[in-house]
CSV table of C-alpha atoms in Angstrom, one decimal:
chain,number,residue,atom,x,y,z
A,114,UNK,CA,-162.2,-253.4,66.8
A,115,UNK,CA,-162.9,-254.7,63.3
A,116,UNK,CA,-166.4,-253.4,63.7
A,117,UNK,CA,-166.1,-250.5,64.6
A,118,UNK,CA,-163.6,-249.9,61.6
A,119,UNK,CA,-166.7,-251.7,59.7
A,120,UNK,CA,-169.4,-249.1,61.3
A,121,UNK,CA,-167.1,-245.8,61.2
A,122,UNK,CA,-166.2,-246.3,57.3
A,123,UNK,CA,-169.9,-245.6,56.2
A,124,UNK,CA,-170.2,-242.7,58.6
A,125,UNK,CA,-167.0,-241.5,57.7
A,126,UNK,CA,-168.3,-241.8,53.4
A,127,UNK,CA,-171.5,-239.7,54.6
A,128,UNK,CA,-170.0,-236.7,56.3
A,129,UNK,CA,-167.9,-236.3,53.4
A,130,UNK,CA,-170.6,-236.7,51.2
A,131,UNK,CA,-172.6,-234.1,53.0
A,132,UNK,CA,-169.8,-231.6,53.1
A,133,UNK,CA,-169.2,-232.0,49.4
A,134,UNK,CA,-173.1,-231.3,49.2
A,135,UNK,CA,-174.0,-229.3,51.5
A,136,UNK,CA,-170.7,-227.2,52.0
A,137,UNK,CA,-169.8,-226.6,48.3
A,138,UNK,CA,-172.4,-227.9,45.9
A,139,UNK,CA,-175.1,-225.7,47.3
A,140,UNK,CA,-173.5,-222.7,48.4
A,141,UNK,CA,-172.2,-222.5,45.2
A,142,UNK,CA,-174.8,-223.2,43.1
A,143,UNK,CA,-176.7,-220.4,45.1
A,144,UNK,CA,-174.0,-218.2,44.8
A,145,UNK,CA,-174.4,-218.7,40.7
A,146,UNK,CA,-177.9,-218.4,40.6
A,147,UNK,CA,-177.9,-215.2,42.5
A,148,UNK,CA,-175.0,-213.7,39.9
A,149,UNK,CA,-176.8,-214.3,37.3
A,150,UNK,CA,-180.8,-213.7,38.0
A,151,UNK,CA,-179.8,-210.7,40.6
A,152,UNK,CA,-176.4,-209.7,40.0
A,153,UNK,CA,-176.6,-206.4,41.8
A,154,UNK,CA,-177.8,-207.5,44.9
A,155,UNK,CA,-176.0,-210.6,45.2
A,156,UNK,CA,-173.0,-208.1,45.0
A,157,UNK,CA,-174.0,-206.1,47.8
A,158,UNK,CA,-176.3,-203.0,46.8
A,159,UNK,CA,-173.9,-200.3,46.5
A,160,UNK,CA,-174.6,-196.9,45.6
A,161,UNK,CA,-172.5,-194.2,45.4
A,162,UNK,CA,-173.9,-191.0,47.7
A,163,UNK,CA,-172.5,-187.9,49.3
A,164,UNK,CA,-170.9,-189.7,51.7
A,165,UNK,CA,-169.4,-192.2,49.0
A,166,UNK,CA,-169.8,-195.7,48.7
A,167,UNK,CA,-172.6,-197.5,50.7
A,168,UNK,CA,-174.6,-200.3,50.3
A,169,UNK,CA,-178.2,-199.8,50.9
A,170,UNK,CA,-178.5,-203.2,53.2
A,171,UNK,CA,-176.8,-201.2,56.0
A,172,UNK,CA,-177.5,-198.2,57.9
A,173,UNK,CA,-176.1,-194.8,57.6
A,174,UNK,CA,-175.7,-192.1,59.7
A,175,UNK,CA,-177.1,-189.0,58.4
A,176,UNK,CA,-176.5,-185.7,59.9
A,177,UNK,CA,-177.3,-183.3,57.4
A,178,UNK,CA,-181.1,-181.2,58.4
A,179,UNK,CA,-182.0,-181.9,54.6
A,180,UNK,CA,-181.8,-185.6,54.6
A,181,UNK,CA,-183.9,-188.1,56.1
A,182,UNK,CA,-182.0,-189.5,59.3
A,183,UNK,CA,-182.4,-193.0,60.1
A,184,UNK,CA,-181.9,-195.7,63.3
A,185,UNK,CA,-178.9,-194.4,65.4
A,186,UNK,CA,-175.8,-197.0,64.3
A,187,UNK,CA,-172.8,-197.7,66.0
A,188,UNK,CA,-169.9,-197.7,64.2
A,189,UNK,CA,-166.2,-199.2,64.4
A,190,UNK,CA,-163.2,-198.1,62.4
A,191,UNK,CA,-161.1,-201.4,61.1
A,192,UNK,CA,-157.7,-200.8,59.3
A,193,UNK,CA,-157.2,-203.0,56.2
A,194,UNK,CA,-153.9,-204.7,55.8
A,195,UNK,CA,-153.3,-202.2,52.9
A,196,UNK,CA,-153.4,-199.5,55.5
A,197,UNK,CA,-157.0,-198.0,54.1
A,198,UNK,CA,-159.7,-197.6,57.4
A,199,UNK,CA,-163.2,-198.8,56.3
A,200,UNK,CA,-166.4,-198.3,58.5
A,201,UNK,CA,-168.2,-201.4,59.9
A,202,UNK,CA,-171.7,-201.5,61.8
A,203,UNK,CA,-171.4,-203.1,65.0
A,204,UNK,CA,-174.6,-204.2,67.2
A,205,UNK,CA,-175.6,-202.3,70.0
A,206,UNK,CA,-175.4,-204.2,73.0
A,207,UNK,CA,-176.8,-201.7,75.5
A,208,UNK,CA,-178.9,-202.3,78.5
A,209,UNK,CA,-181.8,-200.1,78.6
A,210,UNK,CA,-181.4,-199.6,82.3
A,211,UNK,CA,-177.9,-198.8,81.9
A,212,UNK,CA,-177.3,-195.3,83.2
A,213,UNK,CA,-174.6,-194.4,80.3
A,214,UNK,CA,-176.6,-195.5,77.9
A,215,UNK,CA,-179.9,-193.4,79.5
A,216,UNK,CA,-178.3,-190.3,79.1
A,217,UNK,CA,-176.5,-190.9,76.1
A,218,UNK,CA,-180.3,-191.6,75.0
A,219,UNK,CA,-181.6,-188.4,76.4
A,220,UNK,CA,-178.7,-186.1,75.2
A,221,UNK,CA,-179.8,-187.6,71.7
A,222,UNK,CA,-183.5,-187.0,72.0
A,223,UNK,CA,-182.4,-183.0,73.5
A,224,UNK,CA,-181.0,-183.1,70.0
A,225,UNK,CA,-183.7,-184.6,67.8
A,226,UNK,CA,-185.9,-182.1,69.8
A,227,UNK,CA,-183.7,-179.2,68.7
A,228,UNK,CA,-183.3,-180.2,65.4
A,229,UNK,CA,-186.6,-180.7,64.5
A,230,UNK,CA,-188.5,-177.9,65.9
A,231,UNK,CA,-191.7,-178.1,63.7
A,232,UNK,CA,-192.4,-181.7,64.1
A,233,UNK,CA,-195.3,-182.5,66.6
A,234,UNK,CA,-193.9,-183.2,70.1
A,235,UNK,CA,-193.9,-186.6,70.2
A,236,UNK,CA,-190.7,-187.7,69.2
A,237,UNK,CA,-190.4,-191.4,67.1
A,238,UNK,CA,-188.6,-194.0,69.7
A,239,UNK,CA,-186.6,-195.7,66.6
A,240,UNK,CA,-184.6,-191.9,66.1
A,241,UNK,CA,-183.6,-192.1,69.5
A,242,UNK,CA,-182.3,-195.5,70.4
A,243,UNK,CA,-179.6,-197.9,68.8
A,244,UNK,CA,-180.2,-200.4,65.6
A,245,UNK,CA,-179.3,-203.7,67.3
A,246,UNK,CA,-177.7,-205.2,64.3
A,247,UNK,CA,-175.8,-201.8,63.5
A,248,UNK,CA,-177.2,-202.4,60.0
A,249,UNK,CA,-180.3,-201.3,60.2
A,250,UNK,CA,-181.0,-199.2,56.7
A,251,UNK,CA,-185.1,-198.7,57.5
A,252,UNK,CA,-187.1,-196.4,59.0
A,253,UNK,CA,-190.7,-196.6,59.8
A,254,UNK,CA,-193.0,-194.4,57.4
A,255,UNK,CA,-194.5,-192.6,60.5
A,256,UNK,CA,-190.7,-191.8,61.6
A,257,UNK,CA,-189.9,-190.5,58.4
A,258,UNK,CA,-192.7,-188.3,57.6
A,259,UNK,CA,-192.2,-186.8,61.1
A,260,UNK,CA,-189.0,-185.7,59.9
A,261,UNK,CA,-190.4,-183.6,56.8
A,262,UNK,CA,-190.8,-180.1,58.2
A,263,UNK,CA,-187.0,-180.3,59.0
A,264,UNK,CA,-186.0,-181.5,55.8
A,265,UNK,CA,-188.3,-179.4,53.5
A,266,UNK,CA,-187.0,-176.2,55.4
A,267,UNK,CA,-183.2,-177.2,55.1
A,268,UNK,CA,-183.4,-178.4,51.7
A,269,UNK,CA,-185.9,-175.7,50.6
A,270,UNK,CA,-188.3,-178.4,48.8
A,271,UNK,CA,-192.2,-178.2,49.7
A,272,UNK,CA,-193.3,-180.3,52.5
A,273,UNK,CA,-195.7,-181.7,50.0
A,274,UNK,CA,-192.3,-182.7,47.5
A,275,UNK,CA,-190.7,-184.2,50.6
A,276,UNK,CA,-193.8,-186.7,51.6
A,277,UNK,CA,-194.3,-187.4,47.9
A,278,UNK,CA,-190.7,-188.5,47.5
A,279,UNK,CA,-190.7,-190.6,51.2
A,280,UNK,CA,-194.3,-192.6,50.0
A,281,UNK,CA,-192.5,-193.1,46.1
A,282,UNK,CA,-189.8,-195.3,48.5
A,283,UNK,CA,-192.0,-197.1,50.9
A,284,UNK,CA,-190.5,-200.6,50.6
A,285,UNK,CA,-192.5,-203.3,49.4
A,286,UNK,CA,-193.5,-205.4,52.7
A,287,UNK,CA,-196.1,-207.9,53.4
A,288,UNK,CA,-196.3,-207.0,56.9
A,289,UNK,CA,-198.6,-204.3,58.3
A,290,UNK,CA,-196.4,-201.4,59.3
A,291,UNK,CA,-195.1,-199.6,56.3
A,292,UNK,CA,-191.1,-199.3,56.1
A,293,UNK,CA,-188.3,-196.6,53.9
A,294,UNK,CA,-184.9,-197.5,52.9
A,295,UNK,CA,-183.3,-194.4,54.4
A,296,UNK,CA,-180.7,-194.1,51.8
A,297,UNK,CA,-182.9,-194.5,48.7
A,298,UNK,CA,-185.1,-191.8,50.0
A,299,UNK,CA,-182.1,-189.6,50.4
A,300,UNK,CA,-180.9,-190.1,46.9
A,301,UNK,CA,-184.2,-189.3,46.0
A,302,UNK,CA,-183.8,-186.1,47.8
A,303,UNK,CA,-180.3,-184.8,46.7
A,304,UNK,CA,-181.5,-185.1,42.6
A,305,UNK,CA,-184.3,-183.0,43.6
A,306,UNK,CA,-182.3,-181.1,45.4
A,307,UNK,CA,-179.9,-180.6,42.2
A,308,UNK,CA,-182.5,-180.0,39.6
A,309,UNK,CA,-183.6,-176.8,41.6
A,310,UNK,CA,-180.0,-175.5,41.1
């Protein structure tokens, strides 16, 4: 018995050790070293838009013909215990074969279609199905420029403006396919928007 007293003593002196460590020493001296080098995003991104306060790490869902729409998210309604609601992405767990989801899917693209009568045929799969983290605030740049005949004729900017202020927001990436934040581009889009009234 005395040995394993002897034996669980030491083990006992490391696990709190690495708690203190690894638990609270580093997660706090990240947490420092992000407020003070990057202070804004360390507090989340936030922006104020039409829609009001938003972070630009998660996914909105744009409706508006002059804006650029982004990945379809799912969203879920919690009530604070101050009684307030706030909006929280959820992930979509669909099954592609599921028949629900299929014509959910196919309602949607109906739509897109309708909306976006002046875009070439082939409609972008990433404006028709679900963000699977229900965060997603990126677009591809192919997606988004096949969106610019709908948003130059709703928001009464050139298609030319509209491309110009889409590329100005590609996101810097080291990967091959070229990405948007969907809200940035938008914000980019309503002061353009208000200097032409």
């Amino acid at each position: 018995m005395k040995t394993y007293i002897k034996a669980f003593i030491p083990s006992l002196k490391v696990l709190i050790a690495s708690t203190l460590v690894l638990g609270f020493l580093y997660s706090f001296s990240l947490w420092g070293i992000s407020q003070l080098f990057f202070p804004d995003k360390a507090a989340g991104s936030f922006v104020a838009t039409q829609n009001g306060k938003t972070s630009l790490l998660a996914g909105e869902n744009y409706k508006d013909p002059s804006h650029l729409w982004g990945r379809r998210q799912k969203k879920q309604a919690i009530q604070q215990t101050d009684g307030s609601w706030t909006l929280i992405g959820v992930p979509a767990n669909n099954d592609s074969a599921d028949p629900e989801y299929l014509k959910e899917k196919e309602a949607w693209t109906k739509y897109i279609e309708l909306s976006n009568p002046d875009a070439s045929k082939e409609i972008p799969q990433e404006l028709v199905t679900f963000s699977a983290s229900g965060y997603d605030p990126d677009l591809s740049l192919s997606a988004a420029l096949w969106q610019v005949p709908r948003i130059a004729k709703a928001s009464r900017l050139s298609e030319e403006k509209v491309k110009q202020i889409i590329e100005n927001n590609i996101n810097p990436s080291l990967l091959e396919e070229k990405t948007v934040n969907v809200i940035e581009v938008n914000l980019a889009l309503d002061q353009q928007k208000a200097a032409l009234q």
